CSV table of C-alpha atoms in Angstrom, one decimal:
chain,number,residue,atom,x,y,z
R,265,ALA,CA,0.0,0.0,0.0
R,266,GLN,CA,1.1,3.6,-0.7
R,267,SER,CA,1.6,6.1,2.0
R,268,VAL,CA,3.3,9.5,2.5
R,269,THR,CA,4.9,11.1,5.3
R,270,GLN,CA,5.2,14.9,6.0
R,271,LEU,CA,8.0,15.9,8.4
R,272,GLY,CA,6.8,18.9,10.4
R,273,SER,CA,3.4,19.8,11.2
R,274,HIS,CA,4.1,23.5,11.3
R,275,VAL,CA,6.8,25.4,9.6
R,276,SER,CA,7.5,29.0,9.9
R,277,VAL,CA,9.5,31.1,7.5
R,278,SER,CA,10.2,34.8,7.0
R,279,GLU,CA,8.8,36.8,4.0
R,280,GLY,CA,11.1,36.4,1.2
R,281,ALA,CA,12.9,33.5,2.6
R,282,LEU,CA,13.0,29.9,1.0
R,283,VAL,CA,10.1,27.6,1.7
R,284,LEU,CA,10.9,24.0,2.2
R,285,LEU,CA,8.2,21.4,3.0
R,286,ARG,CA,9.1,17.8,3.2
R,287,CYS,CA,7.4,14.8,2.0
R,288,ASN,CA,8.7,11.1,1.9
R,289,TYR,CA,6.5,8.4,0.1
R,290,SER,CA,6.3,4.7,0.4
R,291,SER,CA,5.2,2.8,-2.6
R,292,SER,CA,5.6,-0.7,-4.3
R,293,VAL,CA,5.2,0.7,-7.7
R,294,PRO,CA,6.4,3.9,-9.4
R,295,PRO,CA,4.2,6.5,-7.6
R,296,TYR,CA,2.0,9.3,-8.8
R,297,LEU,CA,2.6,12.1,-6.2
R,298,PHE,CA,0.7,15.4,-5.6
R,299,TRP,CA,0.9,18.5,-3.4
R,300,TYR,CA,-2.3,20.2,-2.5
R,301,VAL,CA,-2.8,23.5,-0.6
R,302,GLN,CA,-5.6,24.3,1.5
R,303,TYR,CA,-6.3,28.0,2.6
R,304,PRO,CA,-8.5,28.8,5.6
R,305,ASN,CA,-12.1,27.7,5.3
R,306,GLN,CA,-11.6,26.4,1.6
R,307,GLY,CA,-11.1,23.0,0.0
R,308,LEU,CA,-7.9,21.6,-1.3
R,309,GLN,CA,-6.4,22.8,-4.5
R,310,LEU,CA,-3.9,21.2,-6.6
R,311,LEU,CA,-0.4,22.8,-6.6
R,312,LEU,CA,1.4,20.4,-8.8
R,313,LYS,CA,1.7,16.6,-9.6
R,314,TYR,CA,4.3,14.2,-10.5
R,315,THR,CA,3.4,11.6,-13.1
R,316,SER,CA,7.0,10.3,-14.1
R,317,ALA,CA,7.4,12.7,-17.1
R,318,ALA,CA,10.0,14.9,-15.3
R,319,THR,CA,11.7,14.6,-12.0
R,320,LEU,CA,11.4,18.5,-11.4
R,321,VAL,CA,7.8,19.6,-11.5
R,322,LYS,CA,6.7,23.2,-11.6
R,323,GLY,CA,3.3,24.1,-10.1
R,324,ILE,CA,1.4,27.3,-9.5
R,325,ASN,CA,2.3,30.2,-7.6
R,326,GLY,CA,5.9,29.7,-7.9
R,327,PHE,CA,6.1,26.3,-6.3
R,328,GLU,CA,8.1,23.3,-7.5
R,329,ALA,CA,8.9,19.9,-6.3
R,330,GLU,CA,11.7,17.5,-7.2
R,331,PHE,CA,11.1,13.7,-7.4
R,332,LYS,CA,14.0,11.8,-5.8
R,333,LYS,CA,13.6,8.1,-6.1
R,334,SER,CA,16.9,7.3,-4.2
R,335,GLU,CA,15.7,9.3,-1.2
R,336,THR,CA,11.9,8.5,-1.8
R,337,SER,CA,11.2,12.2,-1.4
R,338,PHE,CA,8.9,14.7,-3.1
R,339,HIS,CA,9.7,17.8,-1.1
R,340,LEU,CA,8.0,21.2,-2.0
R,341,THR,CA,10.0,24.4,-2.5
R,342,LYS,CA,9.6,28.0,-3.2
R,343,PRO,CA,12.6,30.4,-3.5
R,344,SER,CA,10.8,33.3,-1.9
R,345,ALA,CA,7.9,33.2,0.5
R,346,HIS,CA,5.1,35.6,0.3
R,347,MET,CA,2.4,36.3,3.0
R,348,SER,CA,-0.2,34.9,0.7
R,349,ASP,CA,1.6,31.4,0.9
R,350,ALA,CA,0.3,31.0,4.4
R,351,ALA,CA,-1.7,27.9,4.3
R,352,GLU,CA,-1.8,24.1,5.1
R,353,TYR,CA,-0.1,21.9,2.5
R,354,PHE,CA,-0.8,18.3,1.9
R,355,CYS,CA,1.3,15.7,0.2
R,356,ALA,CA,-0.5,12.8,-1.4
R,357,VAL,CA,0.2,9.6,-3.3
R,358,ARG,CA,-2.2,7.9,-5.6
R,359,GLY,CA,-2.9,4.2,-5.4
R,360,ASN,CA,-5.7,2.2,-6.9
R,361,GLU,CA,-7.6,5.4,-7.9
R,362,LYS,CA,-7.5,6.7,-4.4
R,363,LEU,CA,-5.4,9.5,-3.0
R,364,THR,CA,-3.8,8.9,0.4
R,365,PHE,CA,-3.0,12.2,2.1
R,366,GLY,CA,-0.2,13.0,4.5
R,367,THR,CA,-1.1,14.6,7.9
R,368,GLY,CA,-0.4,18.2,6.5
R,369,THR,CA,2.2,21.0,7.2
R,370,ARG,CA,0.7,24.4,8.4
R,371,LEU,CA,3.0,27.1,6.8
R,372,THR,CA,3.2,30.3,8.7
R,373,ILE,CA,4.9,33.4,7.0
R,374,ILE,CA,6.8,35.9,9.4
R,375,PRO,CA,6.5,39.6,8.2
B,205,ASP,CA,-17.0,26.0,-14.8
B,206,ALA,CA,-18.5,26.4,-11.4
B,207,GLY,CA,-16.2,23.8,-9.9
B,208,VAL,CA,-17.6,21.3,-7.3
B,209,ILE,CA,-20.5,22.4,-5.6
B,210,GLN,CA,-21.5,21.5,-1.9
B,211,SER,CA,-24.4,22.4,0.3
B,212,PRO,CA,-24.9,23.5,2.9
B,213,ARG,CA,-21.6,25.1,3.7
B,214,HIS,CA,-22.3,25.0,7.3
B,215,GLU,CA,-24.6,22.6,9.2
B,216,VAL,CA,-25.5,22.7,13.0
B,217,THR,CA,-27.7,20.1,14.4
B,218,GLU,CA,-28.6,18.1,17.5
B,219,MET,CA,-27.5,14.7,18.4
B,220,GLY,CA,-29.7,12.1,17.0
B,221,GLN,CA,-31.0,14.2,13.9
B,222,GLU,CA,-30.5,13.2,10.5
B,223,VAL,CA,-28.0,15.2,8.4
B,224,THR,CA,-27.8,15.1,4.6
B,225,LEU,CA,-24.7,16.8,2.8
B,226,ARG,CA,-25.0,17.3,-1.1
B,227,CYS,CA,-22.6,17.4,-3.8
B,228,LYS,CA,-22.6,18.3,-7.4
B,229,PRO,CA,-19.4,17.3,-9.2
B,230,ILE,CA,-17.9,19.0,-12.0
B,231,SER,CA,-19.9,18.3,-15.4
B,232,GLY,CA,-18.2,15.5,-17.3
B,233,HIS,CA,-16.3,14.0,-14.4
B,234,ASN,CA,-17.2,10.4,-13.6
B,235,SER,CA,-15.5,9.7,-10.3
B,236,LEU,CA,-16.7,11.3,-7.1
B,237,PHE,CA,-15.1,11.1,-3.5
B,238,TRP,CA,-16.3,12.0,-0.1
B,239,TYR,CA,-13.7,12.9,2.5
B,240,ARG,CA,-13.9,13.8,6.2
B,241,GLN,CA,-11.3,16.3,7.7
B,242,THR,CA,-10.7,16.6,11.5
B,243,MET,CA,-8.0,17.8,13.7
B,244,MET,CA,-7.4,14.4,15.1
B,245,ARG,CA,-7.5,12.2,12.0
B,246,GLY,CA,-6.6,14.5,9.3
B,247,LEU,CA,-8.2,13.9,5.9
B,248,GLU,CA,-9.9,10.5,5.5
B,249,LEU,CA,-11.6,9.1,2.4
B,250,LEU,CA,-14.9,7.8,3.3
B,251,ILE,CA,-16.2,6.5,-0.1
B,252,TYR,CA,-15.7,7.0,-3.8
B,253,PHE,CA,-17.9,6.2,-6.9
B,254,ASN,CA,-17.0,5.5,-10.5
B,255,ASN,CA,-19.7,6.2,-13.1
B,256,ASN,CA,-22.2,6.5,-10.1
B,257,VAL,CA,-21.3,3.1,-8.8
B,258,PRO,CA,-19.9,2.9,-5.2
B,259,ILE,CA,-16.4,1.3,-5.6
B,260,ASP,CA,-14.9,1.4,-2.0
B,261,ASP,CA,-16.8,2.3,1.0
B,262,SER,CA,-14.2,0.9,3.3
B,263,GLY,CA,-13.6,4.4,5.0
B,264,MET,CA,-17.2,4.7,5.9
B,265,PRO,CA,-17.2,4.7,9.8
B,266,GLU,CA,-20.1,2.8,10.6
B,267,ASP,CA,-23.7,1.9,9.6
B,268,ARG,CA,-24.9,5.5,10.5
B,269,PHE,CA,-23.2,6.7,7.4
B,270,SER,CA,-24.5,6.2,3.8
B,271,ALA,CA,-23.8,7.6,0.5
B,272,LYS,CA,-25.7,7.6,-2.9
B,273,MET,CA,-25.1,8.8,-6.3
B,274,PRO,CA,-28.4,8.7,-8.2
B,275,ASN,CA,-26.9,10.2,-11.3
B,276,ALA,CA,-23.7,11.7,-12.7
B,277,SER,CA,-24.5,15.1,-11.3
B,278,PHE,CA,-25.5,14.7,-7.7
B,279,SER,CA,-24.4,12.6,-4.6
B,280,THR,CA,-25.5,12.7,-0.8
B,281,LEU,CA,-23.8,11.7,2.2
B,282,LYS,CA,-26.3,10.9,5.1
B,283,ILE,CA,-25.6,10.6,8.8
B,284,GLN,CA,-28.6,9.0,10.7
B,285,PRO,CA,-28.5,9.5,13.6
B,286,SER,CA,-25.7,12.0,14.1
B,287,GLU,CA,-23.5,12.1,17.2
B,288,PRO,CA,-21.2,14.9,18.4
B,289,ARG,CA,-17.9,12.9,17.1
B,290,ASP,CA,-19.3,13.3,13.6
B,291,SER,CA,-18.4,16.9,13.8
B,292,ALA,CA,-15.8,17.7,11.1
B,293,VAL,CA,-15.6,19.4,7.7
B,294,TYR,CA,-16.8,17.0,4.8
B,295,PHE,CA,-15.4,17.6,1.3
B,296,CYS,CA,-16.5,16.1,-1.9
B,297,ALA,CA,-14.1,15.9,-4.8
B,298,SER,CA,-14.6,14.8,-8.4
B,299,SER,CA,-12.2,13.6,-11.1
B,300,LEU,CA,-12.2,12.5,-14.8
B,301,ARG,CA,-11.2,8.7,-14.6
B,302,ARG,CA,-9.2,8.9,-17.8
B,303,ASP,CA,-5.6,8.6,-17.2
B,304,SER,CA,-3.3,7.5,-14.4
B,305,TYR,CA,-3.1,10.7,-12.3
B,306,ASN,CA,-6.8,11.3,-11.7
B,307,GLU,CA,-6.5,14.9,-10.5
B,308,GLN,CA,-9.1,15.4,-7.9
B,309,PHE,CA,-11.0,18.9,-7.8
B,310,PHE,CA,-12.3,19.6,-4.4
B,311,GLY,CA,-15.4,21.3,-3.3
B,312,PRO,CA,-15.4,24.1,-0.5
B,313,GLY,CA,-16.5,21.5,2.1
B,314,THR,CA,-19.6,21.5,4.6
B,315,ARG,CA,-18.7,22.3,8.2
B,316,LEU,CA,-20.7,20.1,10.3
B,317,THR,CA,-21.3,20.7,14.1
B,318,VAL,CA,-23.4,18.2,16.1
B,319,LEU,CA,-24.3,19.4,19.5
């Protein structure tokens, strides 16, 4: 069965600093991986997805993630944090048509 | 496209009452998912449908929960009787079951409070 682990339930970064949110996956087959963002009182929105076409995936709002098979990781990064990036971020892996989500990382931006 | 539509957005009810949550998926999508989100358990898949047929309901907590999809444009999640521990945000999501990555589009959620 597929699973994902998000390291750090809360991350705080200063505005303009690098954002790094960690996700490690476990999968017996080549995985399809996703990052979703949830703003307060809203549903989840897809940031980006890995479907084996390229290991570096670019998403919306300046985010990107790199798939590293040797490290079983799919960490999310953004070079320069903006106040509007404050939200909760979920890593997910697809298996048998279902998505399994991580526990989420709440990102706080310090002015 | 209007996106996934859920109603009501907020529901407050008393223990023992029946609660019905509604979802309209994105037109043309043929897979529909119901999730529950709580602080304690995070985001849990309750049930999903393909072409209006329930495929996996292993996440439904107990017999008090039931879900239906009478047609491609409408689904309901019913809790009868409701209990305080059912308080959560319930999300509906839909996708086009066409290729492997099956991007899911989420609705805004229904915040349920059972007193």
